[in-house]
Tab-separated table of C-alpha atoms in Angstrom:
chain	number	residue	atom	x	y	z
A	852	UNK	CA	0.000	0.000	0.000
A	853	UNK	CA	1.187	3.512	-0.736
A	854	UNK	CA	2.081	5.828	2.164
A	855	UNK	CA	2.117	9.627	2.377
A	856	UNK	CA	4.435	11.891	4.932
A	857	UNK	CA	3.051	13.627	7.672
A	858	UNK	CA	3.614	17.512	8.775
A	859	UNK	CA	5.218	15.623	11.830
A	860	UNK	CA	7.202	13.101	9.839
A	861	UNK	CA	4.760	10.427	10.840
A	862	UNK	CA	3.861	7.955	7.549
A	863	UNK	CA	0.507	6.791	7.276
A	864	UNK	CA	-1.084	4.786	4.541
A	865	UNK	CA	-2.867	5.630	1.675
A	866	UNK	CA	-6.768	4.390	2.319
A	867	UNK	CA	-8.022	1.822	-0.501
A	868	UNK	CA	-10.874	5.050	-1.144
A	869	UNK	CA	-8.071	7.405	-2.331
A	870	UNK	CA	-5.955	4.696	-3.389
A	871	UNK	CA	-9.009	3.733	-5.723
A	872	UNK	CA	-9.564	7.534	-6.315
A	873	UNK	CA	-6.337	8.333	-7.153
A	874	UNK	CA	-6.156	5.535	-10.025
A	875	UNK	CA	-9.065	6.365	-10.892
A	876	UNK	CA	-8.534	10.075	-11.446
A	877	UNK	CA	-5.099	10.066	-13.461
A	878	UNK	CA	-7.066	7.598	-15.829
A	879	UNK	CA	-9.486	10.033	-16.438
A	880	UNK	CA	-7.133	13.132	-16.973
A	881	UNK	CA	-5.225	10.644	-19.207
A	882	UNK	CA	-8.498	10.605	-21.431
A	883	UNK	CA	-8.645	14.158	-20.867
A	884	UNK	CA	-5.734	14.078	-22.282
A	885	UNK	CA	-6.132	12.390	-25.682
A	886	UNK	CA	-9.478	13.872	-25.968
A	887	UNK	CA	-7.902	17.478	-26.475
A	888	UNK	CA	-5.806	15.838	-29.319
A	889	UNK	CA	-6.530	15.738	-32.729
A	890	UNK	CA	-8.923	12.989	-33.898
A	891	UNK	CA	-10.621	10.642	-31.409
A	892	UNK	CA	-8.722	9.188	-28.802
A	893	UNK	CA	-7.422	5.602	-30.271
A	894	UNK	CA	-10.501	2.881	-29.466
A	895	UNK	CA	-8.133	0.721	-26.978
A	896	UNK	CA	-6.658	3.514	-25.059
A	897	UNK	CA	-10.459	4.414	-24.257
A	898	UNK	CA	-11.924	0.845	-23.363
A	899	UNK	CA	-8.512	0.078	-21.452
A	900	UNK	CA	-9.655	2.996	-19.188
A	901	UNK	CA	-13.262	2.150	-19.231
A	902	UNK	CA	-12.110	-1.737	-17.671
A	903	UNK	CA	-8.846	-0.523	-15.243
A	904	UNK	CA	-11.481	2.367	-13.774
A	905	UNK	CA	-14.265	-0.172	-13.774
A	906	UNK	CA	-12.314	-2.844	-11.898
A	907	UNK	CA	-10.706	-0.306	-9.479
A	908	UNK	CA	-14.566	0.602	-8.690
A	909	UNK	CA	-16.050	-2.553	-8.672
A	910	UNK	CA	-12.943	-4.088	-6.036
A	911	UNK	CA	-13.492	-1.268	-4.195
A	912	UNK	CA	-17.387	-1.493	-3.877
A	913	UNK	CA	-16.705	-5.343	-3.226
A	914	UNK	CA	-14.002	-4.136	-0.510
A	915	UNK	CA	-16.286	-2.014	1.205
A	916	UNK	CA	-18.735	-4.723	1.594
A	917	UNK	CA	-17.084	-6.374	3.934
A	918	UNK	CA	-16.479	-3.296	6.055
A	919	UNK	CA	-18.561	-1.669	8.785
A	920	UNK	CA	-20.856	0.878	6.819
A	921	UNK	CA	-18.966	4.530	7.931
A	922	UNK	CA	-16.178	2.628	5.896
A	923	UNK	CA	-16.947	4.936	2.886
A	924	UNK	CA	-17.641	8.604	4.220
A	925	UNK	CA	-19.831	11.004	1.520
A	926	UNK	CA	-17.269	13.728	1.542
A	927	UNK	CA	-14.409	11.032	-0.151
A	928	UNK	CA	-17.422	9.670	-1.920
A	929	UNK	CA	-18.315	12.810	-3.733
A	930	UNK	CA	-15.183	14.599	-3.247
A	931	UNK	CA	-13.469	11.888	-6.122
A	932	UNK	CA	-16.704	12.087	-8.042
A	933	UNK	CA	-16.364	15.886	-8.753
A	934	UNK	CA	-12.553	15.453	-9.179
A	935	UNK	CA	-13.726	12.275	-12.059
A	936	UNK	CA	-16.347	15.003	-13.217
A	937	UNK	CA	-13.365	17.776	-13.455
A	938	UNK	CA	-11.462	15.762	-16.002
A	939	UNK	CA	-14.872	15.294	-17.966
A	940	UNK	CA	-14.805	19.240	-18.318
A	941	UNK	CA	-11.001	19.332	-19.055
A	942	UNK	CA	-11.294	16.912	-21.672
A	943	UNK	CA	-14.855	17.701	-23.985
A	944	UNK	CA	-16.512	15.360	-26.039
A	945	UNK	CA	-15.387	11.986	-27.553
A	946	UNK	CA	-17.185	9.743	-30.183
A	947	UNK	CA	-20.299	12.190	-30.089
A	948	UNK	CA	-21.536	15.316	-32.493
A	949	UNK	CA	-24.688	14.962	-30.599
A	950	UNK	CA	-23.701	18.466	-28.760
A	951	UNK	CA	-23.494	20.462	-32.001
A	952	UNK	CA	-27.233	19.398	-32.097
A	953	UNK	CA	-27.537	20.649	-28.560
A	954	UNK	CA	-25.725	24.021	-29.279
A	955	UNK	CA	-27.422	25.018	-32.648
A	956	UNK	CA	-31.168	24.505	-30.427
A	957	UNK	CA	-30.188	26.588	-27.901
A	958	UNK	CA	-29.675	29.419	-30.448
A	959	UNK	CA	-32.641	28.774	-31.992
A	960	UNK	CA	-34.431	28.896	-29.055
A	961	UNK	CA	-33.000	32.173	-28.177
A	962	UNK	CA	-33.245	33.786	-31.601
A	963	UNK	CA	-37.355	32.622	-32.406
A	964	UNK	CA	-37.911	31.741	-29.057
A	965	UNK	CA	-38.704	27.885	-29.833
A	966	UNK	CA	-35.913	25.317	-31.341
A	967	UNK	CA	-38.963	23.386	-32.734
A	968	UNK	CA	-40.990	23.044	-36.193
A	969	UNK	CA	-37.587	24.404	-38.846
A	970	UNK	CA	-35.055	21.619	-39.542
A	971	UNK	CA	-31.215	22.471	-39.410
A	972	UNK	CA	-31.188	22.271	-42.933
A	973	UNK	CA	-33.380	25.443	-43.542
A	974	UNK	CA	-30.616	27.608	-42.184
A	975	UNK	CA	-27.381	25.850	-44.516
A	976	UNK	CA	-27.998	29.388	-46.450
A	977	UNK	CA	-28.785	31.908	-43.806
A	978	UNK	CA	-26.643	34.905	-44.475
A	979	UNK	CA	-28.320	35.827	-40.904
A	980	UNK	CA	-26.628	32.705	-39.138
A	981	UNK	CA	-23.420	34.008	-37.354
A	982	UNK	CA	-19.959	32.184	-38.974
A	983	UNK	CA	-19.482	30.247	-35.581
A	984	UNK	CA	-22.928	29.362	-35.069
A	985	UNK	CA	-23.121	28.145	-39.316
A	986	UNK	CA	-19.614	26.028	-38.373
A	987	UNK	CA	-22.001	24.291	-35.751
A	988	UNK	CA	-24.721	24.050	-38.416
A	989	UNK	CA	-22.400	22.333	-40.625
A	990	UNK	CA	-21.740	19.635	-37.773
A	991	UNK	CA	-25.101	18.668	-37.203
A	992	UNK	CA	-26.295	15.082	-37.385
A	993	UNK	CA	-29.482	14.516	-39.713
A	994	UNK	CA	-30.521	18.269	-40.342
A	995	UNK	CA	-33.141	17.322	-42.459
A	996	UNK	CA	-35.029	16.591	-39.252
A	997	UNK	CA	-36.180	19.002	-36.786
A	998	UNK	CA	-35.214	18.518	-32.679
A	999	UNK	CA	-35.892	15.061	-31.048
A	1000	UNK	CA	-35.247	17.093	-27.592
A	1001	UNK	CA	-38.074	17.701	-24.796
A	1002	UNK	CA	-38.521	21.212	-23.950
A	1003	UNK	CA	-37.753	20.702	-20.081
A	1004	UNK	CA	-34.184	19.790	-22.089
A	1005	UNK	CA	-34.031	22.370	-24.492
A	1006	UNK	CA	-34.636	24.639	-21.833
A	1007	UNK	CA	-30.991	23.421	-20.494
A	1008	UNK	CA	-29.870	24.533	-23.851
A	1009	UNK	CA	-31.091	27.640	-23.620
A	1010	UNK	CA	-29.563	28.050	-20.090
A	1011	UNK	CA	-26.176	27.177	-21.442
A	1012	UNK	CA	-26.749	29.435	-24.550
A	1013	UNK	CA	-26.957	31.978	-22.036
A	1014	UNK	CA	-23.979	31.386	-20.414
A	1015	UNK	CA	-22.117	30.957	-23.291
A	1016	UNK	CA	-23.173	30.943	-26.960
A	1017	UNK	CA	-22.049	28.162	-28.971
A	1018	UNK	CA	-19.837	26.392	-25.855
A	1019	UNK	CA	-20.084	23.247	-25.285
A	1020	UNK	CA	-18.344	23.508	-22.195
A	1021	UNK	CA	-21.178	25.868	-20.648
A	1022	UNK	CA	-23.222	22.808	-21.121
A	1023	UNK	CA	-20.837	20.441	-19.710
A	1024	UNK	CA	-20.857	22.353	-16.425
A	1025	UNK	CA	-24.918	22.788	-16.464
A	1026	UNK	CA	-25.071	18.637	-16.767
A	1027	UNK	CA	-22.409	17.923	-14.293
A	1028	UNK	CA	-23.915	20.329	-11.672
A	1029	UNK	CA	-26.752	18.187	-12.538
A	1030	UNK	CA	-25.572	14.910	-12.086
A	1031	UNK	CA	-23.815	15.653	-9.039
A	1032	UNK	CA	-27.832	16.466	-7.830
A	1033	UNK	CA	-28.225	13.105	-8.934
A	1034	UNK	CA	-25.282	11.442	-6.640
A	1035	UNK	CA	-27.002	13.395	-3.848
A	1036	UNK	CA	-30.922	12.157	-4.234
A	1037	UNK	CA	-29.397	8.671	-4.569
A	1038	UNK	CA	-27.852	9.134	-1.083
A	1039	UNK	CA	-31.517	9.335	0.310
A	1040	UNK	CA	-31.680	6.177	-1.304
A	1041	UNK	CA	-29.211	4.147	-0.607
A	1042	UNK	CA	-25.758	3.993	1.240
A	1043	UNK	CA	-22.758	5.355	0.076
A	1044	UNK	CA	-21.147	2.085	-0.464
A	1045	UNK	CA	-24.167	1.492	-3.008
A	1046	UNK	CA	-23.908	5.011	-4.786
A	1047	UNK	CA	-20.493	4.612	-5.279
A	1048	UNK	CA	-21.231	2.406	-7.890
A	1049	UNK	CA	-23.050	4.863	-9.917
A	1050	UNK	CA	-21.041	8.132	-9.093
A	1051	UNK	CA	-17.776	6.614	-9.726
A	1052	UNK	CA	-19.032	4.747	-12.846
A	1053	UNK	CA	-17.183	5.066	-15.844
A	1054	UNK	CA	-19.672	5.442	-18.427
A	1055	UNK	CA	-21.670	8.047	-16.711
A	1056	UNK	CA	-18.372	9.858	-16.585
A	1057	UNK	CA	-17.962	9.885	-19.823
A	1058	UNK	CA	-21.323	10.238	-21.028
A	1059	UNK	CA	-22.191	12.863	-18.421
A	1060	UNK	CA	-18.876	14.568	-17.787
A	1061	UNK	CA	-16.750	14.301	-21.048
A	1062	UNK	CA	-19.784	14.063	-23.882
A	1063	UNK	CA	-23.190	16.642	-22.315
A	1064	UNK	CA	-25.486	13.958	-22.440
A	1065	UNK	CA	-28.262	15.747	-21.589
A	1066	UNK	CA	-30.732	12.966	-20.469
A	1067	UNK	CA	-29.011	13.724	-16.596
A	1068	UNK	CA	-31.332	16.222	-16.306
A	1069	UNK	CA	-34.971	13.717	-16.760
A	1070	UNK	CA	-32.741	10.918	-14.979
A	1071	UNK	CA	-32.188	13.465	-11.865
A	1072	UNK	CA	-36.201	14.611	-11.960
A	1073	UNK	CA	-36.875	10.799	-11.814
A	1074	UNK	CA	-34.896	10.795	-8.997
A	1075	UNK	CA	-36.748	13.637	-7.458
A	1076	UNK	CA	-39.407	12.041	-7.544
A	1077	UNK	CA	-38.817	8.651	-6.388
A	1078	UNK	CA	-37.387	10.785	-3.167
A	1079	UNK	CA	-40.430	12.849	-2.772
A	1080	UNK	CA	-42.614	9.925	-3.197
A	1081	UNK	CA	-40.878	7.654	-0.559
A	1082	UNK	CA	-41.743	10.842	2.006
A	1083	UNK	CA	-45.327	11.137	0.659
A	1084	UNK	CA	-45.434	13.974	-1.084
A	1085	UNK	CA	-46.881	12.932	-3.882
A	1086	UNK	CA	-47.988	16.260	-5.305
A	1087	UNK	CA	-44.357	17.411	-5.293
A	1088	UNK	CA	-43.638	14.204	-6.870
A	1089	UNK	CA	-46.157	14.710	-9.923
A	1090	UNK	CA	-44.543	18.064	-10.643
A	1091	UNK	CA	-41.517	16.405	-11.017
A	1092	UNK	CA	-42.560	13.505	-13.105
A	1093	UNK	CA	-44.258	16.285	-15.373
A	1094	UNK	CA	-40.757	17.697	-16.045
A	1095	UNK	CA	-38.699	14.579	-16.245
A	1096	UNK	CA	-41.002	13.565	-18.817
A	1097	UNK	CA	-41.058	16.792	-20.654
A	1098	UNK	CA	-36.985	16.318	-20.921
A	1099	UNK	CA	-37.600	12.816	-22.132
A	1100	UNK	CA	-40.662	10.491	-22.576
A	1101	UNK	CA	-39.024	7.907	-21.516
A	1102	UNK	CA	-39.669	9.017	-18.083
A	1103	UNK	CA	-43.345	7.924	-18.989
A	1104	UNK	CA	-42.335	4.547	-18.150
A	1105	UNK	CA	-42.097	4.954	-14.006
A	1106	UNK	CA	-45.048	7.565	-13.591
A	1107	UNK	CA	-47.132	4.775	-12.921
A	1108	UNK	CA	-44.937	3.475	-9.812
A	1109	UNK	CA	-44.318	6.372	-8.702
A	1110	UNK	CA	-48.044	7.699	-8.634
A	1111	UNK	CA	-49.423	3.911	-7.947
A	1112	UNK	CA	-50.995	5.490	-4.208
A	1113	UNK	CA	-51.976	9.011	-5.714
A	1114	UNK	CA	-55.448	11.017	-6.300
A	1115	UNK	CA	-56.903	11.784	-8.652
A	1116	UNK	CA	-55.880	15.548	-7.957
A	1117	UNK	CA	-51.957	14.433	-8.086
A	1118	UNK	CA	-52.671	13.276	-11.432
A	1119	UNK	CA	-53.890	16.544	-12.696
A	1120	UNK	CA	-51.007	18.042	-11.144
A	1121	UNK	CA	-49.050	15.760	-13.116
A	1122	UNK	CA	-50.558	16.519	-16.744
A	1123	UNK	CA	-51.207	20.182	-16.131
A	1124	UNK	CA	-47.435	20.484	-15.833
A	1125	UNK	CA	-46.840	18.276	-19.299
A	1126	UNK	CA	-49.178	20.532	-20.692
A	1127	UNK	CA	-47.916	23.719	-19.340
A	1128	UNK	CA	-44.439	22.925	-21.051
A	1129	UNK	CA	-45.720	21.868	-24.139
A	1130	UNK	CA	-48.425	24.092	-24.565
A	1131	UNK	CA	-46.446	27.309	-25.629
A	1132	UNK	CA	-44.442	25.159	-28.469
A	1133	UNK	CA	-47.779	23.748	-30.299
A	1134	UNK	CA	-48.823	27.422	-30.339
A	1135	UNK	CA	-45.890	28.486	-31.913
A	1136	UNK	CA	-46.569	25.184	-34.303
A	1137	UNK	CA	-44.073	22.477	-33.415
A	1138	UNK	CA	-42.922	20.047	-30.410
A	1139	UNK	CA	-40.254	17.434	-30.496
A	1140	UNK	CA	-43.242	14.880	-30.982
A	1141	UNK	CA	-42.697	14.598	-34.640
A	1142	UNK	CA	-38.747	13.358	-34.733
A	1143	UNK	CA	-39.884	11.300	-32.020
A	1144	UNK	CA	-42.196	9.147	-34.036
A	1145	UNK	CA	-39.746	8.986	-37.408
A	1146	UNK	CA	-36.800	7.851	-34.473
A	1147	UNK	CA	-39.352	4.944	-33.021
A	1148	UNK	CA	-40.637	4.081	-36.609
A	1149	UNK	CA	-37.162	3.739	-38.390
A	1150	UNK	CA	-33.951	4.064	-37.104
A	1151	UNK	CA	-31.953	0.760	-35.493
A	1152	UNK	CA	-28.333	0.617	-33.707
A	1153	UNK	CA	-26.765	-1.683	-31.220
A	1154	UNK	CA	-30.077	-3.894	-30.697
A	1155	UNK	CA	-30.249	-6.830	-28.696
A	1156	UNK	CA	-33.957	-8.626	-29.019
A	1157	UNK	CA	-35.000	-7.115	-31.896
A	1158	UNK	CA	-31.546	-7.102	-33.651
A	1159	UNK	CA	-32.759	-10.957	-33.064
A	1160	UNK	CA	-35.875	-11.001	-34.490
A	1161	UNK	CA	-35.368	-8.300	-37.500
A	1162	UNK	CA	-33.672	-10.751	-40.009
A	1163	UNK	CA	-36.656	-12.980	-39.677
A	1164	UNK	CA	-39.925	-11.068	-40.067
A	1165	UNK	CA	-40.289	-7.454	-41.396
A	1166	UNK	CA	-38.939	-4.526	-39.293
A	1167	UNK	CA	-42.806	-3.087	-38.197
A	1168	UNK	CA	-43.615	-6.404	-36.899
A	1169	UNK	CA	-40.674	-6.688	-35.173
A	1170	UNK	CA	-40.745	-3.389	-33.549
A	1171	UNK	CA	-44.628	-4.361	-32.920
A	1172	UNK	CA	-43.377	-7.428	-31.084
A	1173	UNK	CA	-40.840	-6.183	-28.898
A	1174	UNK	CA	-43.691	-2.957	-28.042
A	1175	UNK	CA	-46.302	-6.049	-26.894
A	1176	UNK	CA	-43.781	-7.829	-24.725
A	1177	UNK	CA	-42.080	-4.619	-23.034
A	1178	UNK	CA	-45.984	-3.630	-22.442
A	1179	UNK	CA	-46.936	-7.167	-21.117
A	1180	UNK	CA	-43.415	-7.082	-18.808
A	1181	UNK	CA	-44.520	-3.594	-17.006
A	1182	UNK	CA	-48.321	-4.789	-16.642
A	1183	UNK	CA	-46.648	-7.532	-15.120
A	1184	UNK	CA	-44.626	-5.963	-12.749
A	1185	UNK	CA	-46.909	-3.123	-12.244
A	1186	UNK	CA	-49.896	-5.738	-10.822
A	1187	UNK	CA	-46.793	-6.974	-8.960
A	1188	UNK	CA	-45.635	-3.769	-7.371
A	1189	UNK	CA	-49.057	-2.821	-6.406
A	1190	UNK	CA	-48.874	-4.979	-3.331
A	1191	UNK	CA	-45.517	-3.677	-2.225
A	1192	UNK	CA	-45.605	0.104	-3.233
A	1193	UNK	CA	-43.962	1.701	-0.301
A	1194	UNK	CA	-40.619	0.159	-2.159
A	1195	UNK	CA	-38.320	2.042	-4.785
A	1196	UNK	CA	-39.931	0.851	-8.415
A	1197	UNK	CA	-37.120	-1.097	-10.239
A	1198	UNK	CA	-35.716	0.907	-12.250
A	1199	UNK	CA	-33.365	-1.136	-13.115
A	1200	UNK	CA	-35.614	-4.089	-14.225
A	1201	UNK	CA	-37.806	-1.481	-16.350
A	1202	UNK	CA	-35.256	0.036	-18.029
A	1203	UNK	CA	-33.152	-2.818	-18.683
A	1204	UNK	CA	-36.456	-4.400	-20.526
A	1205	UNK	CA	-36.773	-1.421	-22.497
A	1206	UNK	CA	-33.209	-1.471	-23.586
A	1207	UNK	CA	-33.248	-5.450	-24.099
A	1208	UNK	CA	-36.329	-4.901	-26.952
A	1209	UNK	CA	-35.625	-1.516	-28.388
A	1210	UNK	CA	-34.713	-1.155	-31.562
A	1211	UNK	CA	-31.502	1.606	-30.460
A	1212	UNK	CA	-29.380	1.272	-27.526
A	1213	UNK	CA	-26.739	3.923	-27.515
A	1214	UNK	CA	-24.269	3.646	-24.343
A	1215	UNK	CA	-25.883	6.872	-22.572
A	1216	UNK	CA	-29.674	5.193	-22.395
A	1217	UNK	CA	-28.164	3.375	-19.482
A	1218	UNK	CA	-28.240	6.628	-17.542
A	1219	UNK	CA	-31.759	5.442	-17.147
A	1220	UNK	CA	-31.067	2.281	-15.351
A	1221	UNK	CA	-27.946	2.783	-13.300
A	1222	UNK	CA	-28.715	4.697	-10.764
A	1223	UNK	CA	-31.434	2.236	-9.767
A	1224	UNK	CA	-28.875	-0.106	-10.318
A	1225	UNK	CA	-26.896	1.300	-7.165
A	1226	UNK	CA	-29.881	1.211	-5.049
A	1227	UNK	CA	-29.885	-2.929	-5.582
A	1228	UNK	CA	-26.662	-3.651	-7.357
A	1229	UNK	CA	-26.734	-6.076	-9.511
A	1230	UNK	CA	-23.865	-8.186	-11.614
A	1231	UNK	CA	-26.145	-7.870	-14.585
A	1232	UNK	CA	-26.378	-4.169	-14.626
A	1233	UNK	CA	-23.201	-3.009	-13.850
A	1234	UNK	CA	-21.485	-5.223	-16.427
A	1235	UNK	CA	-23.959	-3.845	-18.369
A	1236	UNK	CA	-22.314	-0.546	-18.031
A	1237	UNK	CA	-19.041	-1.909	-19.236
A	1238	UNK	CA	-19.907	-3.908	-22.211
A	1239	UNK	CA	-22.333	-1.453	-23.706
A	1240	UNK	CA	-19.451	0.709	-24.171
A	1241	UNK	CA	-18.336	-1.520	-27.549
A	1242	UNK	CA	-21.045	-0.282	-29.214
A	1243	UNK	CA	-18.623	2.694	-29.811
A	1244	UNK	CA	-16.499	-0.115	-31.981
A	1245	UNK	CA	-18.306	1.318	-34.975
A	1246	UNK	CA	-16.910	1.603	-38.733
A	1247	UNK	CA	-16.437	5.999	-38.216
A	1248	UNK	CA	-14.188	5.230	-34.686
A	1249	UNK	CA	-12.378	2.600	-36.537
A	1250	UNK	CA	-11.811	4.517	-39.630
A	1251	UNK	CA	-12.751	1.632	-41.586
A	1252	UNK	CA	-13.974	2.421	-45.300
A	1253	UNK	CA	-15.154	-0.559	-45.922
A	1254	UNK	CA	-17.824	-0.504	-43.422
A	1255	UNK	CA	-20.903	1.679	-42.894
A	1256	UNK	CA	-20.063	4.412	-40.409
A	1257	UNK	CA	-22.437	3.016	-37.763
A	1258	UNK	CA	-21.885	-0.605	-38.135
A	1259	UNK	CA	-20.152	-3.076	-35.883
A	1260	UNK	CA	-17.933	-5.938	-36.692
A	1261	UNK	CA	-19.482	-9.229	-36.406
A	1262	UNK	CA	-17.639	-9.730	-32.858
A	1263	UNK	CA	-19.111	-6.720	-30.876
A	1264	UNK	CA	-22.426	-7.464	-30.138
A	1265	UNK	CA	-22.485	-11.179	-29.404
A	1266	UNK	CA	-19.675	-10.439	-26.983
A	1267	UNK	CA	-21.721	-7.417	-25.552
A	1268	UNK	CA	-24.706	-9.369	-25.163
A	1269	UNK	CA	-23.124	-12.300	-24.157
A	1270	UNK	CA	-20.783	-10.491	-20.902
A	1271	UNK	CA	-24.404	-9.246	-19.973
A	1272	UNK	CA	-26.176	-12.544	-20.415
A	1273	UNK	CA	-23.549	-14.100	-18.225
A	1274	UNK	CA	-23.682	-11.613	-15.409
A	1275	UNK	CA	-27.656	-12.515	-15.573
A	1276	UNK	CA	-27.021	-16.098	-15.222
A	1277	UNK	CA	-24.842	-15.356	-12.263
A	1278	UNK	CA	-27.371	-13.002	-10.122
A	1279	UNK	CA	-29.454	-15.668	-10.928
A	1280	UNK	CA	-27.674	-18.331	-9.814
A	1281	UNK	CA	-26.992	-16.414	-6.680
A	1282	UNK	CA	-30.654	-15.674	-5.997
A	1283	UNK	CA	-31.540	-19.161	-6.270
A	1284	UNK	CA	-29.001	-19.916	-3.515
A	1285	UNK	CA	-30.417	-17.448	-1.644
A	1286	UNK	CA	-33.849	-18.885	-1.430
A	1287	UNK	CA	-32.476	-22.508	-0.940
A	1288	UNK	CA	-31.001	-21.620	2.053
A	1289	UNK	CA	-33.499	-22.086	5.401
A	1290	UNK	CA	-32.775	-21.475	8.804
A	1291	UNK	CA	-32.555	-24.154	10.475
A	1292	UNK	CA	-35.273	-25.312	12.638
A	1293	UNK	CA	-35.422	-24.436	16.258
A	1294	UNK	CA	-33.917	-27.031	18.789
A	1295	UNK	CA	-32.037	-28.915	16.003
């Protein structure tokens, strides 16, 4: 073990927290590093610091276990985490354009006051566009479609359009300060030990801290709301589920948990703030509603289930068949958490059968999942978090010519799928020697 001099002379040893920390914190100023070079940091230097950070967490989550609960204190906790989160801002996106997307709406949202209803595209010969905000333009993905983004989201953009025009790093800040909101609702949730998992975790690191992934900001009203409604105060609860799923719909998903004991009058709450946020867009003549329902009807990357099933029937019915059995799984489990609601929904169980059957899963959709993940870790999500991180193995990051841009090699998502489907076997494994063991009967 390390050790560090005293004032007095004394030596003392490094703890296994800081140890941990400190590995963990030059590996993320090392991707700093490489992200502020030219071109995208090389594929193996990033997924060799995705695994060392994610085994230095994971030991030290499985460390900590075994240790009397103070073991961990929240100021080392989130102290690291905002140190990770520092490097994040230092470094700036890798693998994503998404935040030229993000940038050019919160102009547009400035300038006409909604980002919604004029594709990109419009503006490619706007003598009125600025020449840094037409170099974004030029950088943004599919401009012949208007914004996918909520408004509760593209009010973020705004915010950071008003901090700074065109920087991406104003945005970076907005979602960290965010996130780290996040880290601190989960804390009502579960120990430190648990949260560890999710504020030290390496892909909401990068996602959140390095890339401005904005879907922080509906994960952290989720959050909110879980919180509020584990204290009963389930008005406070529907205002947030209105604006978690005004920043994205998939929020829709827990509203039902979450509200499973409310009124009537809670419910109203709920919808009058949906309808409050959306209401001054469709006045001015468009919402994000329309993207969303060309993004569900057509587009595909990294599936699991229906990547399965799409080879063998045509691509509606498969997307028809993975909609039927995500909405049998959550009557399911909703009839099943009905009897039990004073408990946290799972989270991790809904989102991870959303993600399982949907037709995209980009690395950053697990932002939905994790932090419920820390509140009942799991081997299946949190290897998860790891192995969805080849689906950045793509044709573009490869600079392969011979392959489509988004494609994978044939390896990437059988071993993807097949590190999570083994970490499933093993929690269940484990749960079924949990059950099998009985105490054993008095007086023998």
């Amino acid at each position: 073990m390390r050790s560090v001099r005293s004032p007095a002379g004394a030596t003392r040893a490094l703890s296994p927290v800081d140890a941990a920390g400190l590995g963990c914190a030059l590996a993320y100023g090392g991707l700093a590093w490489l992200a502020r070079q030219p071109g995208e940091p090389p594929l193996a230097s990033f997924l060799g610091i995705a695994a060392g950070t994610s085994l230095l967490t994971f030991g030290l989550y499985a460390y900590l276990r075994r240790r009397p609960a103070d073991a961990l204190t929240v100021g080392r906790l989130f102290g690291w985490a905002v140190v990770f989160r520092l490097c994040g801002l230092a470094g700036g996106p890798i693998y994503e354009d998404d935040f030229y997307r993000y940038l050019w709406d919160g102009y547009r949202f400035a300038q006409a006051g909604t980002p919604y209803g004029v594709a990109p595209e419009a503006f490619f010969t706007d003598p009125t566009v600025p020449a840094a905000f037409q170099r974004i333009l030029d950088q943004v993905n599919y401009p012949e479609l208007p914004t996918i983004y909520g408004p509760v989201t593209e009010l973020l953009f705004l915010a950071a359009y008003g901090l700074r025009p065109g920087s991406v790093a104003a945005l970076q800040i907005l979602v960290v300060i965010v996130d780290l909101v996040a880290v601190g609702l989960l804390l009502r949730l579960a120990p430190p030990r648990a949260v560890l998992l999710y504020a030290w975790c390496p892909l909401v690191i990068k996602e959140v801290a390095f890339t401005a992934h904005p879907d922080i900001a509906a994960v952290g009203l989720l959050l909110g709301a879980v919180a509020l409604g584990r204290r009963d105060r389930l008005r406070a609860a529907a205002v947030c589920l209105g604006l978690a799923v005004g920043a994205k719909v998939l929020a829709a998903l827990l509203v039902p948990f979450v509200l499973v004991r409310a009124r009537p009058s809670d419910w109203a709450v709920f919808a009058a703030v949906l309808a409050a946020l959306y209401a001054p867009f469709v006045w001015q003549g468009g919402t994000d509603l329309a993207t969303l329902l060309v993004f569900a009807r057509e587009w595909e990357f990294n599936a699991a289930v229906f990547g399965l099933l799409s080879p063998w029937m045509p691509a509606p019915l498969a997307r028809a068949a993975c909609g039927a059995a995500l909405a049998c799984g959550l009557a399911w489990y909703y009839a099943r958490y009905r009897r039990e609601p004073a408990t946290v929904p799972r989270g991790d169980w809904i989102y991870g059968a959303l993600l399982a059957l949907w037709p995209v899963v980009n690395p950053w959709y697990l932002l939905w999942l994790l932090p419920f993940a820390a509140i009942r870790p799991s081997a299946w999500a949190w290897t998860a978090s790891v192995a969805v991180l080849l689906a950045y193995v793509t044709g573009l990051n490869l600079d392969d010519l011979h392959m489509d841009p988004f494609a994978h090699p044939a390896w990437v998502r059988p071993v993807e799928y097949g590190l999570i489907l083994l970490a499933l076997a093993y929690d269940a494994r484990r749960s079924a020697l949990r059950r099998s063991v009985r105490p054993a009967p008095e007086g023998a």
